[in-house]
Short mmCIF file of C-alpha atoms in Angstrom, two decimals:
data_model
loop_
_atom_site.label_atom_id
_atom_site.label_comp_id
_atom_site.label_asym_id
_atom_site.label_seq_id
_atom_site.Cartn_x
_atom_site.Cartn_y
_atom_site.Cartn_z
CA MET A 24 -134.85 34.81 88.42
CA ALA A 25 -132.98 32.55 90.98
CA PRO A 26 -129.23 32.41 90.99
CA SER A 27 -127.94 29.48 88.71
CA ALA A 28 -126.89 26.24 90.27
CA ALA A 29 -123.11 27.44 89.08
CA ALA A 30 -123.47 30.79 90.82
CA GLN A 31 -120.21 32.45 92.07
CA ARG A 32 -120.83 33.11 95.66
CA ILE A 33 -119.60 35.74 98.10
CA VAL A 34 -120.13 35.13 102.02
CA ILE A 35 -120.11 37.84 104.50
CA GLU A 36 -120.23 36.71 108.10
CA ASN A 37 -119.90 37.95 111.83
CA CYS A 38 -121.27 41.11 111.30
CA ALA A 39 -124.32 43.06 112.64
CA ILE A 40 -127.17 43.18 110.29
CA ALA A 41 -130.00 45.59 110.02
CA THR A 42 -132.27 44.12 107.23
CA VAL A 43 -134.78 46.81 106.88
CA ASP A 44 -137.37 44.16 106.02
CA ALA A 45 -140.95 44.61 107.22
CA GLN A 46 -140.37 43.24 110.33
CA ASP A 47 -137.09 45.48 110.86
CA THR A 48 -135.52 42.07 111.63
CA GLU A 49 -131.64 42.64 112.90
CA TYR A 50 -128.93 40.08 113.75
CA ALA A 51 -126.34 40.99 116.41
CA SER A 52 -124.16 38.55 114.61
CA GLY A 53 -125.09 37.08 111.29
CA HIS A 54 -124.26 36.36 107.89
CA VAL A 55 -125.46 37.24 104.06
CA VAL A 56 -124.64 35.09 101.11
CA ILE A 57 -124.45 36.53 97.68
CA ALA A 58 -125.15 34.50 94.76
CA ASP A 59 -124.35 36.25 91.56
CA ASN A 60 -126.39 39.30 91.64
CA ARG A 61 -128.95 38.37 94.23
CA ILE A 62 -129.20 37.79 97.99
CA GLU A 63 -129.37 34.08 98.50
CA SER A 64 -129.56 33.85 102.27
CA ILE A 65 -129.29 35.90 105.40
CA GLY A 66 -129.50 35.10 108.89
CA ALA A 67 -128.14 34.71 112.37
CA GLY A 68 -124.72 33.06 112.92
CA GLN A 69 -122.20 31.44 110.43
CA ALA A 70 -123.28 30.96 106.78
CA PRO A 71 -124.52 27.41 106.07
CA ASP A 72 -122.37 24.60 105.62
CA GLY A 73 -121.74 22.94 102.28
CA LEU A 74 -121.86 26.09 100.08
CA THR A 75 -119.97 25.53 96.75
CA ASP A 76 -118.49 28.03 94.48
CA VAL A 77 -117.52 30.33 97.24
CA ALA A 78 -115.47 33.01 95.63
CA ARG A 79 -114.87 35.19 98.44
CA ARG A 80 -115.34 34.96 102.37
CA ILE A 81 -115.35 38.30 104.12
CA ASP A 82 -115.09 38.55 107.68
CA GLY A 83 -117.48 41.19 108.99
CA THR A 84 -116.21 41.64 112.57
CA GLY A 85 -116.80 45.32 113.71
CA HIS A 86 -119.10 45.94 111.05
CA LEU A 87 -122.82 46.59 110.31
CA VAL A 88 -124.31 45.46 107.03
CA THR A 89 -127.34 47.39 105.54
CA PRO A 90 -129.27 47.74 102.35
CA GLY A 91 -127.28 49.98 100.18
CA LEU A 92 -128.59 53.91 100.64
CA VAL A 93 -130.77 55.14 97.93
CA ASN A 94 -130.97 58.80 96.82
CA THR A 95 -134.18 59.89 95.48
CA HIS A 96 -133.18 63.61 94.24
CA HIS A 97 -130.19 65.27 93.05
CA HIS A 98 -128.89 67.44 90.49
CA PHE A 99 -125.61 66.16 89.42
CA TYR A 100 -124.32 69.23 87.31
CA GLN A 101 -124.42 71.58 90.26
CA TRP A 102 -120.89 69.67 91.54
CA ILE A 103 -119.18 72.32 89.42
CA THR A 104 -121.16 75.40 91.06
CA ARG A 105 -120.66 74.38 94.82
CA GLY A 106 -120.18 77.16 97.44
CA LEU A 107 -121.77 79.88 95.37
CA ALA A 108 -124.82 82.22 96.77
CA THR A 109 -124.43 80.71 100.21
CA ASP A 110 -126.73 83.12 101.77
CA HIS A 111 -129.76 83.17 99.56
CA ASN A 112 -133.20 81.89 99.84
CA LEU A 113 -134.54 79.51 96.92
CA PHE A 114 -135.68 81.83 94.50
CA ASP A 115 -132.86 84.27 94.82
CA TRP A 116 -130.69 81.48 94.76
CA LEU A 117 -131.92 80.31 91.35
CA VAL A 118 -131.97 83.74 89.85
CA ALA A 119 -128.29 83.79 90.84
CA LEU A 120 -127.26 80.63 89.41
CA TYR A 121 -129.59 80.26 86.35
CA PRO A 122 -127.38 82.39 84.18
CA THR A 123 -124.25 80.19 84.87
CA TRP A 124 -126.25 76.99 84.68
CA ALA A 125 -127.64 77.84 81.31
CA ARG A 126 -123.82 77.65 79.93
CA ILE A 127 -123.06 74.01 80.77
CA ASP A 128 -122.06 71.57 77.95
CA GLU A 129 -121.70 67.78 77.84
CA PRO A 130 -117.91 67.69 79.03
CA MET A 131 -118.97 69.68 82.16
CA VAL A 132 -122.17 67.87 82.68
CA TYR A 133 -120.13 64.44 82.51
CA SER A 134 -117.55 65.48 84.77
CA ALA A 135 -120.01 66.68 87.46
CA ALA A 136 -121.95 63.46 87.37
CA GLN A 137 -118.71 61.82 87.96
CA GLY A 138 -117.78 64.00 90.92
CA SER A 139 -121.60 63.73 92.36
CA LEU A 140 -121.62 59.79 91.84
CA ALA A 141 -118.24 59.42 93.26
CA MET A 142 -118.99 61.21 96.37
CA MET A 143 -122.19 59.34 96.91
CA ALA A 144 -120.88 55.76 96.20
CA ARG A 145 -117.97 55.97 98.37
CA GLY A 146 -120.45 57.03 101.00
CA GLY A 147 -122.68 53.90 100.73
CA VAL A 148 -125.00 54.98 97.85
CA THR A 149 -125.86 51.93 95.71
CA THR A 150 -128.72 53.58 93.91
CA ALA A 151 -128.59 57.21 92.59
CA MET A 152 -130.94 59.32 90.71
CA ASP A 153 -130.34 62.74 88.99
CA HIS A 154 -133.07 65.23 88.09
CA HIS A 155 -131.43 66.93 85.06
CA TYR A 156 -133.64 69.64 83.45
CA VAL A 157 -131.01 72.44 81.83
CA PHE A 158 -130.48 71.71 78.27
CA PRO A 159 -128.94 74.66 76.50
CA HIS A 160 -128.85 74.90 72.84
CA GLY A 161 -125.82 73.21 71.33
CA SER A 162 -124.72 71.41 74.67
CA ARG A 163 -125.15 67.95 73.01
CA ASP A 164 -126.01 64.72 74.61
CA LEU A 165 -126.21 65.68 78.27
CA SER A 166 -128.57 62.74 79.17
CA GLY A 167 -126.49 60.41 77.65
CA ALA A 168 -123.22 61.68 79.53
CA ILE A 169 -124.99 61.37 82.59
CA ILE A 170 -125.82 57.90 82.08
CA ARG A 171 -122.61 56.80 80.78
CA ALA A 172 -121.15 58.18 84.09
CA ALA A 173 -123.26 56.29 86.31
CA SER A 174 -122.85 53.04 84.22
CA GLU A 175 -118.96 53.42 84.39
CA MET A 176 -119.11 53.85 88.39
CA GLY A 177 -121.37 50.79 88.59
CA VAL A 178 -124.15 52.38 90.61
CA ARG A 179 -127.79 51.69 90.01
CA PHE A 180 -129.42 54.62 88.42
CA THR A 181 -132.46 56.49 87.63
CA LEU A 182 -132.34 59.68 85.28
CA ALA A 183 -134.94 62.07 85.77
CA ARG A 184 -135.30 63.58 82.44
CA GLY A 185 -136.22 67.11 83.38
CA SER A 186 -137.38 70.25 81.41
CA MET A 187 -138.37 73.67 81.60
CA ASP A 188 -140.44 75.80 79.29
CA ARG A 189 -141.54 78.65 81.46
CA SER A 190 -139.12 81.53 81.33
CA VAL A 191 -138.94 85.26 82.45
CA LYS A 192 -141.02 86.42 79.73
CA ASP A 193 -143.91 83.99 80.52
CA GLY A 194 -143.74 84.82 84.44
CA GLY A 195 -141.09 82.04 85.41
CA LEU A 196 -137.66 82.39 86.84
CA PRO A 197 -135.04 80.80 84.18
CA PRO A 198 -133.63 83.08 81.66
CA ASP A 199 -135.26 82.89 78.28
CA PHE A 200 -132.22 81.36 76.94
CA ALA A 201 -132.22 78.43 79.56
CA VAL A 202 -135.66 76.82 78.69
CA GLU A 203 -136.68 74.22 75.88
CA THR A 204 -139.96 74.66 73.89
CA LEU A 205 -143.02 72.55 74.89
CA GLU A 206 -142.45 70.36 71.77
CA GLY A 207 -138.77 69.97 72.34
CA ALA A 208 -139.09 69.00 76.10
CA LEU A 209 -141.78 66.45 75.21
CA ALA A 210 -139.80 65.03 72.28
CA GLY A 211 -136.37 65.10 73.97
CA THR A 212 -138.06 63.28 76.99
CA GLU A 213 -139.69 60.49 74.85
CA GLU A 214 -136.35 59.94 72.98
CA THR A 215 -134.42 59.42 76.35
CA VAL A 216 -136.98 56.96 77.72
CA LYS A 217 -137.08 55.11 74.72
CA LYS A 218 -133.31 54.92 74.32
CA HIS A 219 -132.24 54.26 78.07
CA HIS A 220 -135.13 52.91 80.15
CA ASP A 221 -134.91 49.34 81.24
CA ALA A 222 -138.03 47.99 82.78
CA SER A 223 -136.38 44.71 83.75
CA PHE A 224 -136.04 43.40 87.68
CA ASP A 225 -132.43 43.95 87.65
CA ALA A 226 -132.35 46.94 85.66
CA MET A 227 -129.19 49.40 86.17
CA THR A 228 -130.74 52.27 84.40
CA GLN A 229 -134.09 53.69 84.42
CA VAL A 230 -135.82 56.98 83.16
CA ALA A 231 -138.65 59.03 84.76
CA VAL A 232 -140.31 62.19 83.27
CA ALA A 233 -139.72 65.05 85.28
CA PRO A 234 -140.54 68.53 84.31
CA CYS A 235 -138.70 70.69 86.87
CA SER A 236 -141.39 72.87 89.06
CA PRO A 237 -144.43 74.89 88.94
CA PHE A 238 -142.35 78.13 88.39
CA SER A 239 -140.45 76.91 85.38
CA VAL A 240 -142.84 74.69 83.67
CA SER A 241 -146.16 75.44 81.86
CA THR A 242 -149.52 73.74 82.71
CA GLU A 243 -149.28 72.23 79.55
CA LEU A 244 -145.95 70.73 79.84
CA LEU A 245 -147.14 69.17 83.32
CA LYS A 246 -150.41 67.65 81.84
CA GLN A 247 -148.77 66.33 78.74
CA GLY A 248 -145.75 65.04 80.58
CA ALA A 249 -148.15 63.01 82.70
CA GLU A 250 -149.58 61.58 79.65
CA LEU A 251 -146.54 61.01 78.14
CA ALA A 252 -144.93 59.15 81.22
CA ARG A 253 -148.29 56.94 81.88
CA ARG A 254 -148.09 56.07 77.89
CA LEU A 255 -144.61 54.80 78.21
CA GLY A 256 -145.08 53.34 81.57
CA VAL A 257 -142.52 55.26 83.69
CA ARG A 258 -142.56 57.07 86.76
CA MET A 259 -143.07 61.04 87.27
CA HIS A 260 -140.58 63.40 89.43
CA THR A 261 -140.77 67.15 90.00
CA HIS A 262 -140.21 69.64 92.67
CA GLY A 263 -143.28 70.62 95.14
CA SER A 264 -144.29 72.64 97.99
CA GLU A 265 -140.51 73.47 98.70
CA THR A 266 -140.92 77.27 99.80
CA VAL A 267 -143.62 79.86 100.90
CA GLU A 268 -142.49 81.77 97.82
CA GLU A 269 -143.66 78.83 95.57
CA GLU A 270 -146.97 78.55 97.42
CA ARG A 271 -147.62 82.27 96.94
CA PHE A 272 -146.48 81.93 93.20
CA CYS A 273 -148.97 78.82 92.64
CA LYS A 274 -151.73 80.83 94.32
CA GLU A 275 -151.27 84.14 92.44
CA LEU A 276 -150.73 82.41 88.93
CA PHE A 277 -153.04 79.45 89.30
CA GLY A 278 -155.48 80.46 92.03
CA LEU A 279 -154.40 77.05 93.75
CA GLY A 280 -151.89 75.73 96.33
CA PRO A 281 -149.04 73.54 94.77
CA THR A 282 -150.73 70.10 95.88
CA ASP A 283 -154.21 71.21 94.46
CA TYR A 284 -152.53 72.48 91.44
CA PHE A 285 -150.21 69.29 90.76
CA GLU A 286 -153.48 67.01 91.34
CA SER A 287 -155.54 69.40 88.50
CA THR A 288 -152.47 68.62 86.09
CA GLY A 289 -152.46 64.77 86.80
CA TRP A 290 -149.46 64.88 89.00
CA LEU A 291 -150.76 62.77 91.99
CA GLY A 292 -150.26 59.22 92.19
CA GLU A 293 -148.43 56.13 93.16
CA ASP A 294 -146.18 56.82 90.31
CA VAL A 295 -145.10 59.98 91.22
CA TRP A 296 -142.61 61.52 93.69
CA MET A 297 -141.96 64.96 94.45
CA ALA A 298 -138.67 66.66 95.95
CA HIS A 299 -138.97 68.56 99.29
CA CYS A 300 -142.79 69.08 100.26
CA VAL A 301 -141.65 71.19 102.92
CA HIS A 302 -144.92 73.48 103.17
CA MET A 303 -147.72 70.68 103.19
CA ASN A 304 -150.96 71.21 105.28
CA ASP A 305 -153.00 68.52 106.55
CA SER A 306 -155.26 68.49 103.72
CA ASP A 307 -151.69 68.15 101.29
CA ILE A 308 -150.69 65.12 103.43
CA GLU A 309 -154.03 63.67 103.19
CA ALA A 310 -153.95 63.93 99.32
CA PHE A 311 -150.32 62.53 99.08
CA ALA A 312 -151.35 59.44 101.47
CA ARG A 313 -154.66 58.82 99.42
CA THR A 314 -152.70 58.80 96.16
CA LYS A 315 -149.49 57.17 97.48
CA THR A 316 -147.65 60.23 95.97
CA GLY A 317 -144.00 59.79 97.23
CA VAL A 318 -141.74 62.30 98.82
CA ALA A 319 -137.92 62.96 98.53
CA HIS A 320 -136.84 64.34 102.03
CA CYS A 321 -133.86 66.71 101.53
CA PRO A 322 -132.88 68.15 105.05
CA SER A 323 -129.49 69.43 104.44
CA SER A 324 -130.99 71.54 101.56
CA ASN A 325 -133.94 72.53 103.02
CA ALA A 326 -131.76 74.14 105.78
CA ARG A 327 -129.16 75.66 103.41
CA LEU A 328 -131.78 77.47 101.66
CA ALA A 329 -133.90 78.18 104.71
CA ALA A 330 -137.09 76.57 103.10
CA GLY A 331 -138.21 75.00 106.44
CA ILE A 332 -138.76 71.79 108.11
CA ALA A 333 -140.82 69.30 106.13
CA ARG A 334 -143.56 67.20 108.29
CA VAL A 335 -141.95 63.88 107.82
CA PRO A 336 -143.33 62.41 111.19
CA ASP A 337 -146.72 63.41 109.98
CA MET A 338 -146.16 62.19 106.46
CA LEU A 339 -145.17 58.68 107.68
CA LYS A 340 -147.95 58.38 110.00
CA ALA A 341 -150.31 59.14 107.35
CA GLY A 342 -148.95 56.50 104.98
CA VAL A 343 -146.78 58.57 102.46
CA PRO A 344 -143.64 57.03 100.93
CA VAL A 345 -140.87 58.99 102.08
CA GLY A 346 -137.27 58.72 101.03
CA LEU A 347 -134.05 60.86 101.42
CA GLY A 348 -132.26 63.07 98.89
CA VAL A 349 -129.05 64.77 98.56
CA ASP A 350 -130.59 67.37 96.43
CA GLY A 351 -128.06 69.26 94.03
CA THR A 352 -124.55 70.13 95.65
CA ALA A 353 -124.99 73.78 94.99
CA SER A 354 -127.35 73.36 98.06
CA ASN A 355 -125.75 70.54 99.94
CA GLU A 356 -122.15 70.97 99.05
CA SER A 357 -121.18 67.96 100.92
CA GLY A 358 -122.78 65.78 98.31
CA GLU A 359 -123.42 62.68 100.70
CA LEU A 360 -126.28 60.57 101.45
CA HIS A 361 -125.07 59.01 104.69
CA THR A 362 -124.94 62.30 106.47
CA GLU A 363 -128.82 62.77 105.49
CA LEU A 364 -129.77 59.94 107.83
CA ARG A 365 -128.53 62.16 110.84
CA ASN A 366 -129.64 65.52 109.55
CA ALA A 367 -133.05 63.99 108.88
CA LEU A 368 -133.48 62.80 112.40
CA LEU A 369 -131.75 65.99 114.13
CA ILE A 370 -133.66 68.48 111.85
CA ASN A 371 -137.11 66.88 112.38
CA ARG A 372 -136.57 66.79 116.29
CA LEU A 373 -136.66 70.49 115.95
CA GLY A 374 -140.31 70.35 114.73
CA ALA A 375 -143.47 70.07 116.57
CA HIS A 376 -142.77 66.32 117.40
CA ARG A 377 -139.57 67.27 119.18
CA GLU A 378 -137.65 64.08 120.46
CA ALA A 379 -140.33 61.94 119.20
CA ALA A 380 -140.17 63.05 115.36
CA LEU A 381 -137.74 60.30 114.30
CA ASN A 382 -135.54 57.58 115.84
CA ALA A 383 -132.27 55.97 114.27
CA ARG A 384 -134.27 52.87 112.63
CA GLN A 385 -136.86 55.03 111.12
CA ALA A 386 -134.09 57.48 109.61
CA LEU A 387 -132.32 54.22 108.25
CA ARG A 388 -135.31 53.05 106.59
CA LEU A 389 -135.78 56.46 104.85
CA GLY A 390 -132.67 56.10 103.49
CA THR A 391 -133.18 52.73 102.05
CA TYR A 392 -136.54 51.05 101.84
CA GLY A 393 -138.22 54.43 101.78
CA GLY A 394 -136.07 55.44 98.92
CA ALA A 395 -136.83 52.36 96.99
CA GLN A 396 -140.39 52.76 97.47
CA VAL A 397 -140.56 56.22 96.00
CA LEU A 398 -138.50 55.10 92.99
CA GLY A 399 -140.74 52.13 92.58
CA ARG A 400 -138.23 49.47 93.31
CA ALA A 401 -139.08 48.40 96.66
CA GLY A 402 -139.62 44.80 95.24
CA GLN A 403 -136.13 44.63 94.26
CA ILE A 404 -133.73 47.00 96.55
CA GLY A 405 -134.09 48.78 100.03
CA SER A 406 -133.89 45.73 102.31
CA LEU A 407 -131.95 42.59 102.71
CA GLU A 408 -133.84 39.74 101.72
CA PRO A 409 -133.63 36.49 99.79
CA GLY A 410 -134.34 36.94 96.12
CA LYS A 411 -133.85 40.63 96.17
CA LEU A 412 -130.91 42.23 94.31
CA ALA A 413 -127.38 42.26 96.25
CA ASP A 414 -126.99 46.25 96.91
CA LEU A 415 -125.60 46.56 100.52
CA VAL A 416 -122.96 48.15 102.56
CA LEU A 417 -120.47 47.12 105.15
CA TRP A 418 -120.08 49.86 107.55
CA ARG A 419 -117.07 49.84 109.96
CA LEU A 420 -118.03 50.74 113.53
CA ASP A 421 -115.13 49.56 115.67
CA THR A 422 -113.09 52.50 115.15
CA LEU A 423 -112.66 55.58 117.45
CA ALA A 424 -115.59 57.19 116.11
CA HIS A 425 -118.20 54.54 116.93
CA ALA A 426 -116.65 51.69 119.05
CA SER A 427 -118.20 53.11 122.34
CA ILE A 428 -121.89 53.11 120.83
CA ALA A 429 -123.25 49.84 121.83
CA ASP A 430 -126.12 49.63 119.25
CA PRO A 431 -124.84 49.41 115.55
CA VAL A 432 -127.82 51.37 113.94
CA THR A 433 -127.47 54.13 116.81
CA ALA A 434 -123.88 54.47 115.79
CA LEU A 435 -124.32 54.70 112.25
CA VAL A 436 -127.29 57.38 112.32
CA PHE A 437 -126.37 59.27 115.36
CA GLY A 438 -122.46 59.40 115.09
CA ALA A 439 -119.75 60.46 112.70
CA ALA A 440 -120.04 59.49 109.18
CA ALA A 441 -119.05 55.78 109.11
CA PRO A 442 -116.33 54.44 106.78
CA VAL A 443 -117.48 51.94 104.22
CA THR A 444 -115.33 48.83 103.98
CA ALA A 445 -117.29 47.50 101.27
CA SER A 446 -120.16 48.20 99.08
CA PHE A 447 -121.90 45.91 96.60
CA VAL A 448 -124.08 47.04 93.68
CA ASN A 449 -125.78 44.12 91.77
CA GLY A 450 -123.41 41.67 93.50
CA LYS A 451 -120.26 43.47 92.39
CA GLN A 452 -118.20 45.38 94.65
CA ILE A 453 -117.56 49.10 93.78
CA VAL A 454 -115.92 50.45 97.12
CA GLU A 455 -113.26 48.97 99.25
CA ASN A 456 -111.91 50.76 102.28
CA ASN A 457 -113.78 54.19 101.36
CA ARG A 458 -112.20 54.26 98.12
CA LEU A 459 -113.83 53.77 94.67
CA LEU A 460 -112.73 50.41 92.80
CA THR A 461 -114.74 51.53 89.72
CA ALA A 462 -113.10 54.91 89.23
CA ASP A 463 -110.03 57.15 89.98
CA GLU A 464 -111.30 59.65 92.56
CA ASP A 465 -108.11 61.89 92.28
CA ALA A 466 -108.60 62.08 88.36
CA ILE A 467 -112.17 63.04 88.99
CA ALA A 468 -111.26 65.74 91.68
CA ARG A 469 -108.90 67.50 88.79
CA SER A 470 -111.42 67.16 86.07
CA THR A 471 -114.29 68.79 88.28
CA ARG A 472 -112.04 71.66 89.52
CA ASP A 473 -111.05 72.16 85.86
CA GLU A 474 -114.69 72.04 84.49
CA ALA A 475 -115.77 74.40 87.19
CA GLN A 476 -113.25 76.86 86.45
CA ARG A 477 -113.85 76.80 82.44
CA LEU A 478 -117.80 77.15 83.40
CA ALA A 479 -117.00 80.40 85.64
CA ARG A 480 -114.84 81.82 83.12
CA ILE A 481 -117.78 81.34 80.37
CA ALA A 482 -120.40 82.65 82.66
CA ALA A 483 -118.21 85.81 83.55
CA GLN A 484 -118.06 86.52 79.68
CA GLY A 485 -121.97 86.51 79.46
#
C-alpha cells in the first residue's frame, strides 16, 4: 500500500547512503524521504522540491544511512545469566546452565527481554527475534511477556516459539523438569501462532515454529512441528550443526549427520533457517543451497563456546541465505549485533579463504538484507528502496573513532561501534543520540540486575 496523499514526511539529507539493494547502490551524499511507514524516495543530492507535509528535516552531514540491522538468532532470557560458565564448550555450558534456566518465570523473562531488546535497539537493530524454548511449569505467559516487551520497545519482532521434549531420561541434555511433553509443546506453539502471528506486509510481530535442537527434541516433535508450521503458514527455526559433539550425538542416536537428519524430518526448505551451522561439509552446504534453507551466523557466540568457524564464504558462493545473530547473551555478553558485522568479517578471515573471505559490504549485507532473507521478509525490509518499510539507521561517522576513514561502509564495519544518531522502525524514531526514546534504560538496568539476583537465589536453593 502506497503512502496516503496526506502522508507525514521525514526528510533525511546530506548523508552517505548504503542501500544494500541488489546493485549495492550507494550515494556519497544523498537523501531519504520517509512517508508514514514507507520509504518514499531515495537518491543522490537533496530531496525533491515541492514535498508537502514535511514534519521534520534531518541534516545527515557526517552520517551513513543504512537499512536497520536484522537479528536472526537470540535467546532473550539469557540476559539475566550473563557471565556464567565462561570457560565451557557448548554441551558443558548447557549442562551447567539448564538447572538455572529452568527456574525462570514471567517477570524474569519480561525484564530479560527488555534488556536484550534495549541493547540491540540502541545499537541499530530494527528487527529482532527471540528463540525461546524454556517453559517451566507454572511460569505463566512467557511468550506474551516477550512480545509485550518488543511491542513497547517499538522493534519489529519475530518470536520463534521453541520447545524441548527430550530430557536426560530420554538421552537428551536438559534436566527432566525443564521440558514439555510432545503434546504440550505442539499445543502451546499452535496457540502462540494463532494468537500473535501477523502475516501482513508491515507486520510488527510474527511467530515461527522452533523446536530447540536435535539433542533436546524428539524426532516426533521435529516432524510434527514441521507439519504444524506448514499447516499454519509460518516459518521454522532450530539450532543445527553447531559443534562436533552435536554431530557425534546425531550419528550415534540417529545414524545420520545433522543435515541428513534434519532433511529426514522435513526440516530443510526455504521456510526454514537454522542457527550456527558451523560444522557443514560440502554435501551439507549443497543441501542447504538446493533447498534454500537459511543460516543465522553467530560469530561471537561460536568463538565464546569454541564451536569453530562457520564456512560462510562457501555458503554465500553456493547461494545459501545467510544472516547474522547475536545469540543468547549467556554466550555473547555484549548483546549487540553491530559488533557482529566486524566479528563476522574478522573471524571468517581466520578460515581457509583468509583475506578474501568477506569484505565490508558483504558483512553489512549479512546484517541487513541477509537477515531479512532468512526471516522471510526480504520483500519488506533489509534494503533501502522505495515502497519498502521505513526501517533505517543513521550512524555517526565524523567523530574521533571514524573521521579519518574515508569510506563510510569500511568505517562502520572495520571501525569501533559507531554511535546511532537516529534509528527508525516502521517510520517511527526509537533511538536518538544513542539513547532509547521508547524505554528507560536506567530502569531496565536496575530491573535486570534485580531479576538476575533473584534467579541466582532461587537456583542456589535447588
